[in-house]
Tab-separated table of C-alpha atoms in Angstrom:
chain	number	residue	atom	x	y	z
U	26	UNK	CA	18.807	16.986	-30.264
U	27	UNK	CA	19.307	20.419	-31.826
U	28	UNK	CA	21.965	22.701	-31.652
U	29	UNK	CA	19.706	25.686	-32.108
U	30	UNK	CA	20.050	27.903	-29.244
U	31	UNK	CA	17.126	30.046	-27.854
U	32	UNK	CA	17.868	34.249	-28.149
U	33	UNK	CA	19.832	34.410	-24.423
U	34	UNK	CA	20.968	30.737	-24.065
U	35	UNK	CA	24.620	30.967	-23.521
U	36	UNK	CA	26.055	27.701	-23.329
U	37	UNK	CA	25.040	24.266	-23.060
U	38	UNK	CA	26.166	21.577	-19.889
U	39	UNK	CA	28.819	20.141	-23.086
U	40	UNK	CA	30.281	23.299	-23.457
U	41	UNK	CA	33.493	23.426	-20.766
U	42	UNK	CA	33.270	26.179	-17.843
U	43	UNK	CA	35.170	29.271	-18.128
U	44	UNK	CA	36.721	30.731	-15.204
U	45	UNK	CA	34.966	32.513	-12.061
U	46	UNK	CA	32.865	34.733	-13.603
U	47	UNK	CA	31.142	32.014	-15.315
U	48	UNK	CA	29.961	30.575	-11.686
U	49	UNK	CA	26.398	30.500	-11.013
U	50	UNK	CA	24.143	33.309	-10.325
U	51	UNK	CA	22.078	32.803	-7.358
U	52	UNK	CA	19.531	30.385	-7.243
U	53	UNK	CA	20.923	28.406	-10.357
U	54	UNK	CA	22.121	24.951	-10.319
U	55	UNK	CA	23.334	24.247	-13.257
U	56	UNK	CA	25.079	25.954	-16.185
U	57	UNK	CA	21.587	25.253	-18.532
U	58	UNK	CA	19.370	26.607	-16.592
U	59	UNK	CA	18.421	30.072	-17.882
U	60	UNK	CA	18.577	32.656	-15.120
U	61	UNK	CA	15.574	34.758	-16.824
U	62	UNK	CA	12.369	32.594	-17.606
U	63	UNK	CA	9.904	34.936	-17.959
U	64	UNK	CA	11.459	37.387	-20.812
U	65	UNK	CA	12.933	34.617	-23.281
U	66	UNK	CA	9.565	32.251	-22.817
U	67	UNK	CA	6.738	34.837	-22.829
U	68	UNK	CA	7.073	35.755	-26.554
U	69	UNK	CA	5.981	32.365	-27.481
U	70	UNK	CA	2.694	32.508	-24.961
U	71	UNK	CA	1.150	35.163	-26.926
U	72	UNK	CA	0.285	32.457	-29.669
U	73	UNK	CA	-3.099	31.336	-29.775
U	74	UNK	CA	-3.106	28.767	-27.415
U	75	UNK	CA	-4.444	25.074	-28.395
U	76	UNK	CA	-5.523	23.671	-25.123
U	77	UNK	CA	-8.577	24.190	-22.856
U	78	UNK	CA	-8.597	26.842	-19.598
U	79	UNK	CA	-10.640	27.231	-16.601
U	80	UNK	CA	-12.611	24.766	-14.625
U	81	UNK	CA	-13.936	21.427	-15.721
U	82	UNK	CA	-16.906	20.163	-14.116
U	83	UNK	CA	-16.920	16.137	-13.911
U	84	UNK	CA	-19.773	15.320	-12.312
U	85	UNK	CA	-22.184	16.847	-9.617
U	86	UNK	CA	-23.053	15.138	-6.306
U	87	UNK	CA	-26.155	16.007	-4.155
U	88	UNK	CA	-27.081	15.112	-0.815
U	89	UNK	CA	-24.554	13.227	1.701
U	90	UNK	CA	-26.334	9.842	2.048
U	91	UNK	CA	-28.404	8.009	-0.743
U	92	UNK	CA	-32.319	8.122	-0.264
U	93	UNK	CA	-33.971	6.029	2.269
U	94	UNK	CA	-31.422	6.500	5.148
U	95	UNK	CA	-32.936	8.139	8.329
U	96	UNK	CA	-30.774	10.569	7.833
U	97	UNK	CA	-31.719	14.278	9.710
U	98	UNK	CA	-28.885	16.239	9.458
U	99	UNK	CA	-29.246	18.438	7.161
U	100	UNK	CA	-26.497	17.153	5.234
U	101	UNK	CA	-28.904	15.556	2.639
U	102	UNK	CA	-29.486	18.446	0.791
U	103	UNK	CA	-26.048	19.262	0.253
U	104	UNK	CA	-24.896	20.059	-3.560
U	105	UNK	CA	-21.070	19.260	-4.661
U	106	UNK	CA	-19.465	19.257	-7.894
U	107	UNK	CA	-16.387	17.464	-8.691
U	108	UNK	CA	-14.700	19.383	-11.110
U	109	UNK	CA	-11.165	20.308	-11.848
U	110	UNK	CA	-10.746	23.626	-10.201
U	111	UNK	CA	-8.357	26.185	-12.156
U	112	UNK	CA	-7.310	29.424	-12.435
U	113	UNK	CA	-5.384	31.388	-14.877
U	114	UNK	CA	-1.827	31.075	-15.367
U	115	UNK	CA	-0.234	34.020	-13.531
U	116	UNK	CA	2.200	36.188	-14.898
U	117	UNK	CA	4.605	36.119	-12.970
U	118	UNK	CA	6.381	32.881	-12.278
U	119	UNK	CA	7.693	30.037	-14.194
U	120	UNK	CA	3.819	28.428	-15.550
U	121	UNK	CA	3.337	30.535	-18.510
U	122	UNK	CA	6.564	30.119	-19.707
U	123	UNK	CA	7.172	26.127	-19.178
U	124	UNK	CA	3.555	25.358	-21.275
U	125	UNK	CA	4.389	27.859	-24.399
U	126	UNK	CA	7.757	25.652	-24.298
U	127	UNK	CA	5.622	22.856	-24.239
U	128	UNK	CA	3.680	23.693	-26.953
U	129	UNK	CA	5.976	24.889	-28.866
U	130	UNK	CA	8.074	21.596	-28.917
U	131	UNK	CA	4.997	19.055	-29.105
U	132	UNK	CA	2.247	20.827	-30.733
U	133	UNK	CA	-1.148	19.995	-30.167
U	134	UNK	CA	-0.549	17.833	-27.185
U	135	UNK	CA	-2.310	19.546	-24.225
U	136	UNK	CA	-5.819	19.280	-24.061
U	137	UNK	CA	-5.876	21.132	-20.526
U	138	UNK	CA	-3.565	23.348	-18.868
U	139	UNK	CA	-5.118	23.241	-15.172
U	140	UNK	CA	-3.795	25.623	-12.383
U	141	UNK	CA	-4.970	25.865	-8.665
U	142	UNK	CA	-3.267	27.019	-5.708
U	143	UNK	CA	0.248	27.224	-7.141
U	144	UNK	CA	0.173	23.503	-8.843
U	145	UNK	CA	0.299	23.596	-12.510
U	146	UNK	CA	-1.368	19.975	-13.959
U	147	UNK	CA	-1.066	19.557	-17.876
U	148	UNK	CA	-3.868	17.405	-19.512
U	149	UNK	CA	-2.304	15.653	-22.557
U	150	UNK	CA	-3.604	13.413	-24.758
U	151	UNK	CA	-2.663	9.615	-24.966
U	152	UNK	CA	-1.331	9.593	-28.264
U	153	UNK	CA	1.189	12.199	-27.496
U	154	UNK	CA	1.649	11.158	-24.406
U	155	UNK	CA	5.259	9.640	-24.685
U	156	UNK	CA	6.423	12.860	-27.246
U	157	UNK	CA	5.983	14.990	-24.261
U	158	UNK	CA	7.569	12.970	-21.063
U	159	UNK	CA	10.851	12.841	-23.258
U	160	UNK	CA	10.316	16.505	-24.086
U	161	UNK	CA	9.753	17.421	-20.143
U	162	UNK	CA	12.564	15.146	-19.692
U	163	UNK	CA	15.328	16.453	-21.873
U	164	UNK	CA	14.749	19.959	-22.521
U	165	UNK	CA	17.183	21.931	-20.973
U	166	UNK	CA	14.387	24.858	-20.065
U	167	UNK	CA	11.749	21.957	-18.681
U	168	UNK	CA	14.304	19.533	-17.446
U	169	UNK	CA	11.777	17.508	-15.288
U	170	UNK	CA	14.108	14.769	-14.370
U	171	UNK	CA	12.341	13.378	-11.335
U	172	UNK	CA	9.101	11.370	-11.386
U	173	UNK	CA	7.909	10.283	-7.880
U	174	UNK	CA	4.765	9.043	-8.659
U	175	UNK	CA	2.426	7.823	-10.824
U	176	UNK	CA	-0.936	7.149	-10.595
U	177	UNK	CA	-4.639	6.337	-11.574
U	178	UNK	CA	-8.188	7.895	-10.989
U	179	UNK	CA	-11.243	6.071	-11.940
U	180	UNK	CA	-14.085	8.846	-12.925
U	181	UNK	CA	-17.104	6.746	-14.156
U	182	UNK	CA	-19.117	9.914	-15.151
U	183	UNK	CA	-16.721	11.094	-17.441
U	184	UNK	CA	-17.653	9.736	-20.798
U	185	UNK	CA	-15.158	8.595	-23.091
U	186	UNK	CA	-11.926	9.178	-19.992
U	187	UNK	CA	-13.254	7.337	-17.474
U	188	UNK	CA	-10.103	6.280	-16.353
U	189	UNK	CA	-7.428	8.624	-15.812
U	190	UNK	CA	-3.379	8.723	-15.119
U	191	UNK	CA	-1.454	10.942	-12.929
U	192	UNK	CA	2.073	11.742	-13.058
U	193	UNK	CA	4.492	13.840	-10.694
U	194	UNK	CA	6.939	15.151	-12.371
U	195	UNK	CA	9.748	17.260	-10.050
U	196	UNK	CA	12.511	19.620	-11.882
U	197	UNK	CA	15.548	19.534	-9.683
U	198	UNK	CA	17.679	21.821	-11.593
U	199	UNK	CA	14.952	24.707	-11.490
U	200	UNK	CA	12.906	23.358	-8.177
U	201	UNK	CA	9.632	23.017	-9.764
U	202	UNK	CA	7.063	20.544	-9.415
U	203	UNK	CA	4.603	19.783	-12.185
U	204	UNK	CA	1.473	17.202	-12.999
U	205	UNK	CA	0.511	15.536	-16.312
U	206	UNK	CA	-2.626	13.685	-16.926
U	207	UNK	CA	-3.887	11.422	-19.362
U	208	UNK	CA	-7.222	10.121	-19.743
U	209	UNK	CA	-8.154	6.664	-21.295
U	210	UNK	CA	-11.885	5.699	-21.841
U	211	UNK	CA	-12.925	2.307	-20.102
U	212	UNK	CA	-13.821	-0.417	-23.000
U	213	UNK	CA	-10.023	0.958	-24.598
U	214	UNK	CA	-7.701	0.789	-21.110
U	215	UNK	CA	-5.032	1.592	-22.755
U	216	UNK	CA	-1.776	4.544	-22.644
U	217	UNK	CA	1.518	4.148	-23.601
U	218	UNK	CA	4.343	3.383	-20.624
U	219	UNK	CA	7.074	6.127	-19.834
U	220	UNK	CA	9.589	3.490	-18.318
U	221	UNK	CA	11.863	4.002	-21.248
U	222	UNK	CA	12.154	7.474	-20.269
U	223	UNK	CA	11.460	7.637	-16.582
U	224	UNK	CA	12.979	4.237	-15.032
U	225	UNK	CA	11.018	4.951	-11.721
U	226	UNK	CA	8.152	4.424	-12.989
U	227	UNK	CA	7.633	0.870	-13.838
U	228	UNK	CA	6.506	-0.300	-10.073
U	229	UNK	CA	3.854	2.405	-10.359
U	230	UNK	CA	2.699	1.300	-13.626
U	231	UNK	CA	2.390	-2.315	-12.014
U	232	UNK	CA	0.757	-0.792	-9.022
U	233	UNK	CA	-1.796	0.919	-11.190
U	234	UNK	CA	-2.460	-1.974	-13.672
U	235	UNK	CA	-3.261	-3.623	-10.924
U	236	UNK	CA	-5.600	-1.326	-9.087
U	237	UNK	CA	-7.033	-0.125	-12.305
U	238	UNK	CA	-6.493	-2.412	-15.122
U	239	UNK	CA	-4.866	0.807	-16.931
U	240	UNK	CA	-2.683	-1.901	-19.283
U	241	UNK	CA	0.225	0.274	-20.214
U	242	UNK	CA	1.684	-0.671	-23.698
U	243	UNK	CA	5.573	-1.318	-24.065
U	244	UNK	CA	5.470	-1.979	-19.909
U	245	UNK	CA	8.420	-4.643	-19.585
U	246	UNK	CA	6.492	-6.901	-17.518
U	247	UNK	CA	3.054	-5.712	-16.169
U	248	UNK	CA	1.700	-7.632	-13.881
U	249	UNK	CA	-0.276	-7.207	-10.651
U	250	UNK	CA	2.318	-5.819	-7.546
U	251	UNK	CA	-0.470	-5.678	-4.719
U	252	UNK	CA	-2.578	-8.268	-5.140
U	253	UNK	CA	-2.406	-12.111	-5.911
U	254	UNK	CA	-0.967	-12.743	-9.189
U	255	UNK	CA	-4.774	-14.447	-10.162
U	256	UNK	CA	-6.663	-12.080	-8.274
U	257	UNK	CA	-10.096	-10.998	-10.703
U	258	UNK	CA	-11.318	-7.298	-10.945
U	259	UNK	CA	-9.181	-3.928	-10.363
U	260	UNK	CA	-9.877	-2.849	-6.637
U	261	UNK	CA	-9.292	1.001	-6.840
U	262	UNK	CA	-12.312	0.923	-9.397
U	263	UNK	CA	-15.190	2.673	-7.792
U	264	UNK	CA	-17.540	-0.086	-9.017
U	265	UNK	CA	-15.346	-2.698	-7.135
U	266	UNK	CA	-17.107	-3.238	-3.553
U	267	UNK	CA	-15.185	-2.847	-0.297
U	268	UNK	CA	-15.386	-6.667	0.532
U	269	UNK	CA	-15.803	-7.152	4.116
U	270	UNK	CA	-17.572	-9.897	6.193
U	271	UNK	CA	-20.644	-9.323	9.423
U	272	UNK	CA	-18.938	-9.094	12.480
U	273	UNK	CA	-21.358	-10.874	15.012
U	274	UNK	CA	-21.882	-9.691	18.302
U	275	UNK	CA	-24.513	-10.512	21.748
U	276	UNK	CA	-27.466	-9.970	19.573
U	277	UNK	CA	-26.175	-7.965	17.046
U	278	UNK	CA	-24.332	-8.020	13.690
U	279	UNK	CA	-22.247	-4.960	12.537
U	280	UNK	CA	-22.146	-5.358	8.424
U	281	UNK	CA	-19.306	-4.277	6.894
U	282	UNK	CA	-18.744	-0.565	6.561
U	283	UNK	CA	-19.888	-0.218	2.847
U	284	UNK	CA	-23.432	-1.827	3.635
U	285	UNK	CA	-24.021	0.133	6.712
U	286	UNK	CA	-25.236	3.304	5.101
U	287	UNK	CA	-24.947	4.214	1.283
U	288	UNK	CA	-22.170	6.992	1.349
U	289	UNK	CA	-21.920	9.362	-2.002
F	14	UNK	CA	10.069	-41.062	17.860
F	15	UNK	CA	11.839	-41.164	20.697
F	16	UNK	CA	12.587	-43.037	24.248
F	17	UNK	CA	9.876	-40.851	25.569
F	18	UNK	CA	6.975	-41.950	23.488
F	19	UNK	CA	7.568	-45.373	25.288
F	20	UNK	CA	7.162	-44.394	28.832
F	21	UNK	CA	4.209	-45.747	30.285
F	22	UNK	CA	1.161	-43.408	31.515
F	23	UNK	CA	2.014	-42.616	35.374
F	24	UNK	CA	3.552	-40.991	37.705
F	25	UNK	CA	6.926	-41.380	35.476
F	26	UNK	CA	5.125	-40.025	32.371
F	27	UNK	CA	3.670	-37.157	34.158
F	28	UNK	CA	7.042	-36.079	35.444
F	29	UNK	CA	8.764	-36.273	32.149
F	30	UNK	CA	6.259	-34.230	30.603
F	31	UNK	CA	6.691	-31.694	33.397
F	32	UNK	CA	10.536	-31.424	32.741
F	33	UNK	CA	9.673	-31.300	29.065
F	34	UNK	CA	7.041	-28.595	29.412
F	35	UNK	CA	9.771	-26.360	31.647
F	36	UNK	CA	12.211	-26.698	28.750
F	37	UNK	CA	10.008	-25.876	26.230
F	38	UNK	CA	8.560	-22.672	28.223
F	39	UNK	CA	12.058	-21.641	29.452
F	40	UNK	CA	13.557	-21.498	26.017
F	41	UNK	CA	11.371	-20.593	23.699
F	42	UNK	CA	12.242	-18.937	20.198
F	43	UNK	CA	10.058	-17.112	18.321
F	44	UNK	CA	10.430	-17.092	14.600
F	45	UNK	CA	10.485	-13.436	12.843
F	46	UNK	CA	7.548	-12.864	11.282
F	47	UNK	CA	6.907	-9.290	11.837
F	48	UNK	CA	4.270	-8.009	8.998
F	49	UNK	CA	3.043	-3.933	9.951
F	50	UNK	CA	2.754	-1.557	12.649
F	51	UNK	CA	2.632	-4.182	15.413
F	52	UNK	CA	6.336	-5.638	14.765
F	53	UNK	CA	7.432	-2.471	15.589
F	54	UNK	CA	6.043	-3.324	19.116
F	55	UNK	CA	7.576	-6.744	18.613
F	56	UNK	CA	10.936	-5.134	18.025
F	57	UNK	CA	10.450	-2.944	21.285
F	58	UNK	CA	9.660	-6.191	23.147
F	59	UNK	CA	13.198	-7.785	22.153
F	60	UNK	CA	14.827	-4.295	22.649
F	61	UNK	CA	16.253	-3.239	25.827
F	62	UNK	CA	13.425	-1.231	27.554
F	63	UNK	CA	11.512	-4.561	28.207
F	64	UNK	CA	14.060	-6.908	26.923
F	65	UNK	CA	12.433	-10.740	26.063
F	66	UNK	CA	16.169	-11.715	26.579
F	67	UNK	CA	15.035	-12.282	30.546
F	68	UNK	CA	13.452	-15.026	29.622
F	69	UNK	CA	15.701	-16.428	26.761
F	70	UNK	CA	13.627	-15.043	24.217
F	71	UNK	CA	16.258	-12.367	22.754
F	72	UNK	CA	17.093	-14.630	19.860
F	73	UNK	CA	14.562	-14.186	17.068
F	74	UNK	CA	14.946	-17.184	14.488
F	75	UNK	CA	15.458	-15.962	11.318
F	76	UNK	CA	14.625	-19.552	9.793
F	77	UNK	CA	11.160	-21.218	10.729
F	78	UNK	CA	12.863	-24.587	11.464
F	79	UNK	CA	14.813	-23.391	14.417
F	80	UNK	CA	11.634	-21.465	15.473
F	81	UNK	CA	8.833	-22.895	18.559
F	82	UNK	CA	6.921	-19.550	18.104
F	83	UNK	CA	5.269	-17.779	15.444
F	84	UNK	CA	4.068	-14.320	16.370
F	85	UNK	CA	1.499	-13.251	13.880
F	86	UNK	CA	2.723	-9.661	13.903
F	87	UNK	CA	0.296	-7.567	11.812
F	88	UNK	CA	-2.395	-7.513	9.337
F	89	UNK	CA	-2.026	-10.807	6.803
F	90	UNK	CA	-3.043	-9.894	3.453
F	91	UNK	CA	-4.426	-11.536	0.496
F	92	UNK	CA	-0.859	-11.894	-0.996
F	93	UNK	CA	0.753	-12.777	2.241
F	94	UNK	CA	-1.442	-15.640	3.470
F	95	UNK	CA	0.054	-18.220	1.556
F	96	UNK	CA	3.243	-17.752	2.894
F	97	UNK	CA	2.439	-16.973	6.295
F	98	UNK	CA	1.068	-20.916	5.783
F	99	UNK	CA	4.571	-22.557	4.125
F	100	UNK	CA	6.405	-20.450	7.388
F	101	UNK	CA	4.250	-22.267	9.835
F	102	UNK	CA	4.319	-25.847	7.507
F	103	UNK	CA	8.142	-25.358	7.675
F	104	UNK	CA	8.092	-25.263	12.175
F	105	UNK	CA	8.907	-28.483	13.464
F	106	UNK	CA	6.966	-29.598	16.058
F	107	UNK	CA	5.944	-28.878	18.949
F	108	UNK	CA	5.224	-25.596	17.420
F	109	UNK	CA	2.814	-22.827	19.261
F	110	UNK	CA	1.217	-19.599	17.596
F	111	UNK	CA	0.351	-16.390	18.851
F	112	UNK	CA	-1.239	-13.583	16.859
F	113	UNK	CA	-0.628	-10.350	17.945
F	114	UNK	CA	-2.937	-7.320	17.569
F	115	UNK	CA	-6.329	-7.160	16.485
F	116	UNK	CA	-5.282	-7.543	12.636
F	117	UNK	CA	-3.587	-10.884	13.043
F	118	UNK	CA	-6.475	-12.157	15.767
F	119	UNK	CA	-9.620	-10.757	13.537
F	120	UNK	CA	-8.932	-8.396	10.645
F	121	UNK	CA	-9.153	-5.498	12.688
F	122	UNK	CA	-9.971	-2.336	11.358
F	123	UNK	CA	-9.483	-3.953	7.630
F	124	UNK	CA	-12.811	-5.617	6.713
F	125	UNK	CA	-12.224	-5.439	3.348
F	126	UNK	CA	-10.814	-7.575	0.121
F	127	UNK	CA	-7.178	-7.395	0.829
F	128	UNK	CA	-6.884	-8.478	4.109
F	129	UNK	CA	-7.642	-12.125	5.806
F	130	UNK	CA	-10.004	-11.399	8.826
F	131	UNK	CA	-7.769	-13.037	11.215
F	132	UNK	CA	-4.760	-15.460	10.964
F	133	UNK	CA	-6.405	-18.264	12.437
F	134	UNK	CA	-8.640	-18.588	9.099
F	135	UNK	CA	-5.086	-19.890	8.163
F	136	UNK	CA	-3.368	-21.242	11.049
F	137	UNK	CA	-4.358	-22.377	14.047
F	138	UNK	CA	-4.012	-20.279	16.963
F	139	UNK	CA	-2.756	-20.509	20.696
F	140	UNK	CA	-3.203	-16.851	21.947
F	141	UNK	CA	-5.163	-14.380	20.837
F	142	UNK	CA	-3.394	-10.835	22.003
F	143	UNK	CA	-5.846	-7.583	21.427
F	144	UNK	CA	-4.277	-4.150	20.730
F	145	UNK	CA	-3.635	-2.000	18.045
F	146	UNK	CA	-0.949	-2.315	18.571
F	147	UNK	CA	-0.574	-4.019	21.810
F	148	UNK	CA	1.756	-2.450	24.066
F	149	UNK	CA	4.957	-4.208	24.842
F	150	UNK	CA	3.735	-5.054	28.447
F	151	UNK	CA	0.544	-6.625	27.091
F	152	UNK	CA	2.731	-8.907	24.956
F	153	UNK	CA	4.688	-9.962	27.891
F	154	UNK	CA	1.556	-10.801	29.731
F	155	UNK	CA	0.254	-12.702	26.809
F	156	UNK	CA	3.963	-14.773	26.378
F	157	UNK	CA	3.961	-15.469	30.386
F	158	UNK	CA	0.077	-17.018	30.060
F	159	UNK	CA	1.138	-18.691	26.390
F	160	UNK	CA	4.019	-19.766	28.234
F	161	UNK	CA	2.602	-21.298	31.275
F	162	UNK	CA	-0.856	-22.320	30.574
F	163	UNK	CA	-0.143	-23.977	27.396
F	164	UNK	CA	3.659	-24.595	26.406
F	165	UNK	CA	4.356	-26.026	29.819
F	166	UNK	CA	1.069	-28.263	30.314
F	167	UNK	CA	1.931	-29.924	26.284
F	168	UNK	CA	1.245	-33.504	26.581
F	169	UNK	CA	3.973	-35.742	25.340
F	170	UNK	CA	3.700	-39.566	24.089
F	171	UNK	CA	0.556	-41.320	25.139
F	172	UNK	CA	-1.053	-38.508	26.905
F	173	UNK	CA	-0.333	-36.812	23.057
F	174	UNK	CA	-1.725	-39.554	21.490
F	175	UNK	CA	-4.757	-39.466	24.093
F	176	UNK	CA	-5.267	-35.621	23.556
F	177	UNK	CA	-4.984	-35.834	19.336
F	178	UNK	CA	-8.196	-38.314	19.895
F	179	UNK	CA	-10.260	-36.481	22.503
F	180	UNK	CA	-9.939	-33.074	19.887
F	181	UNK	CA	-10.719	-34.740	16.925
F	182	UNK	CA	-13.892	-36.055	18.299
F	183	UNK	CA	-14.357	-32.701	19.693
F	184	UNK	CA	-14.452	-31.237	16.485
F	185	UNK	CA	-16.690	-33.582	14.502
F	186	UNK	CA	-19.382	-32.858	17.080
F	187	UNK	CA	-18.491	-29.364	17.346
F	188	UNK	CA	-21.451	-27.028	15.706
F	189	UNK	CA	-20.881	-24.520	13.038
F	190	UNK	CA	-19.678	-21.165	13.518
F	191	UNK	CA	-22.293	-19.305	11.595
F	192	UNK	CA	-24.684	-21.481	14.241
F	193	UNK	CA	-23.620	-19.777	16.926
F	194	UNK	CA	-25.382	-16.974	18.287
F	195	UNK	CA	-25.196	-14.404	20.759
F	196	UNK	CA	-21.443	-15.292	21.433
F	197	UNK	CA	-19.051	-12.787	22.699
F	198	UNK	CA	-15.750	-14.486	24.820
């Protein structure tokens, strides 16, 4: 922990309260939280920036149904691209200034910086992975205490991060809500566990072990949550089939949903 | 057992068994074993609006021994099935078991891995009640017919003994369920 204070940072929470005038201003919380973001942060955004901007295509779907369905809708010649949409950072509002903090204190970390519709999502690499939750965690100007959620997307086109984790990460002192993302490639499952720093988050780690077979390292005790403890295969997987039995009726047998018509 | 495993078949047996069977029906405890959306329409069922306490059903066992009734109350999963099975092991006899809604009678609208396509692939099942969930009236109706079509008409000693035979030769001549076709009761 240093004791070096930013240019405007007048106290810290150890330092004791002074009298009435020391109350705080409107819309603060708490004595740390720095009443004006914008000015003290921006000079470190003008640094060349490390980590990717703008959209990220993942894959690109056509048509609705797969060939040989019946199929006359028109919908069959549809074209869709899963991507991770983004915008740039505007320049007004807290997301410049929390990722040139976040650079600044763990270099090199983010890969991505992703923002759409007023959600800022931070890509970061695996290895650094840990470096930054305690960073987002502690630092008085990120102070993301909260974590809701965490979670797993399987993206099989996506060479080399085929599987992916999702975290929610909610500042209470400064009411902001922020998502970090790590990617892990499918023969090395593999990212390190943020239950030393974020207690919530060792059922979700379970829960997406076990829906994933994401194995995070220095878990406590990861094992499956949802399913049977010797249940085979990760169901959230998108190569895992629906499972599902024929239901028989007067002359007719309904298969299960996943064999009735090849979705995309 | 006891005194009434002795009696005779007859008139005397018969009568017995009718006394027994009005006991049974007129006091008969379900076991909680609420499981998704549908125990909240169990819950409704005990609560006042259409109280089960007019028929001495207000008291929900919390332990499976003191229990005649389990109401399957939901959609079993995977996980779950095993000890849906010790909770029903652990009734005493006579024991009776009713699966509410269409999760606990079939799977459904979960035909997938996680959940069992019907409780009866794990216990065996006295009343089948549809719904998703089924309102509280429609699990009255189906605890009036459970009760008096099949908890009052239980055979007891010989007439037990006679109707454990007659279903066990039932079912060694019974054919397949994949053989059956064009079957909808």
């Amino acid at each position: 922990m240093t004791d070096d204070k930013l240019p405007g940072e007048a106290k810290t929470v150890d330092e004791p309260v002074e009298g009435a005038g020391s109350a705080p201003k409107a819309g603060l919380e708490r004595e740390d939280a720095q009443p004006d973001e914008a000015t003290e942060l921006s000079e470190a955004v003008d640094q060349a920036v490390t980590y990717a901007e703008g959209p990220h295509a993942i894959e690109t779907r056509t048509g609705m149904w797969s060939s040989g369905s019946g199929d006359t809708s028109g919908y069959g010649r549809i074209v869709r691209v899963v991507e991770m949409p983004s915008q740039p950072l505007p320049s007004d509002g807290w997301y410049a200034g929390v990722t040139a903090r976040l650079d600044e204190l763990v270099p090199d970390a983010l890969v991505r910086v992703v923002f759409d519709r007023g959600e800022l999502t931070f890509y970061v690499a695996r290895e650094k992975l840990s470096q930054v939750m305690g960073q987002l965690r502690d630092d008085a100007h990120l102070r993301f205490e909260f974590l809701p959620s965490v979670s797993g997307v399987n993206y099989p086109t996506d060479e080399g991060a085929e599987l992916h984790v999702v975290y929610h990460l909610q500042s209470m002192t400064h009411n902001r809500r922020l998502r970090v993302e790590t990617s892990c490639p499918d023969d090395d499952p593999h990212v390190p566990s943020v239950v030393a720093i974020y207690p919530a988050a060792d059922w979700h780690e379970r829960e997406t072990y076990d829906m994933f077979g994401i194995v995070f390292d220095g878990h406590p005790h990861l094992t499956r949550i949802l399913m049977p403890d010797d249940w085979v295969g990760h169901p959230q997987r998108k190569d895992y089939p629906l499972g599902g039995i024929p239901v028989e009726y007067k002359g007719a047998v309904v298969p299960p949903p996943d064999q009735r018509r090849s979705y995309r | 057992m006891g005194l009434e495993e002795k009696i005779p078949q007859g008139v005397l047996l018969t009568t017995v068994e009718g006394i027994f069977g009005w006991m049974r029906q007129a006091s008969f405890w379900p076991a909680t074993f609420g499981l998704a959306c549908c125990a909240i329409e169990m819950m409704t069922y005990g609560a006042p609006r259409f109280d089960a306490g007019r028929w001495g059903q207000e008291v929900f066992r919390a332990s499976p021994r003191q229990a005649d009734l389990m109401i399957i109350s939901g959609r079993v999963s995977q996980k779950m099935a095993p000890v849906l099975r010790q909770v029903y092991d652990q009734m005493p006899e006579p024991k009776w078991v009713m699966a509410m809604g269409v999760c606990a009678s079939s799977g459904g609208m979960f035909n997938n891995y996680a959940i069992v396509q019907g409780g009866d692939h794990i216990v065996p099942v006295d009343m089948y009640v549809p719904g998703c969930p089924p309102r509280p009236d429609m699990l009255i109706d189906a605890m009036f017919k459970l009760r008096k079509e099949i908890v009052m008409k239980r055979p007891i000693g010989a007439h037990e003994l006679a109707e454990i035979e007659a279903q066990e030769q039932a079912a060694l001549e019974a054919m397949a369920t994949h053989e059956m076709k064009g079957l909808m009761r």
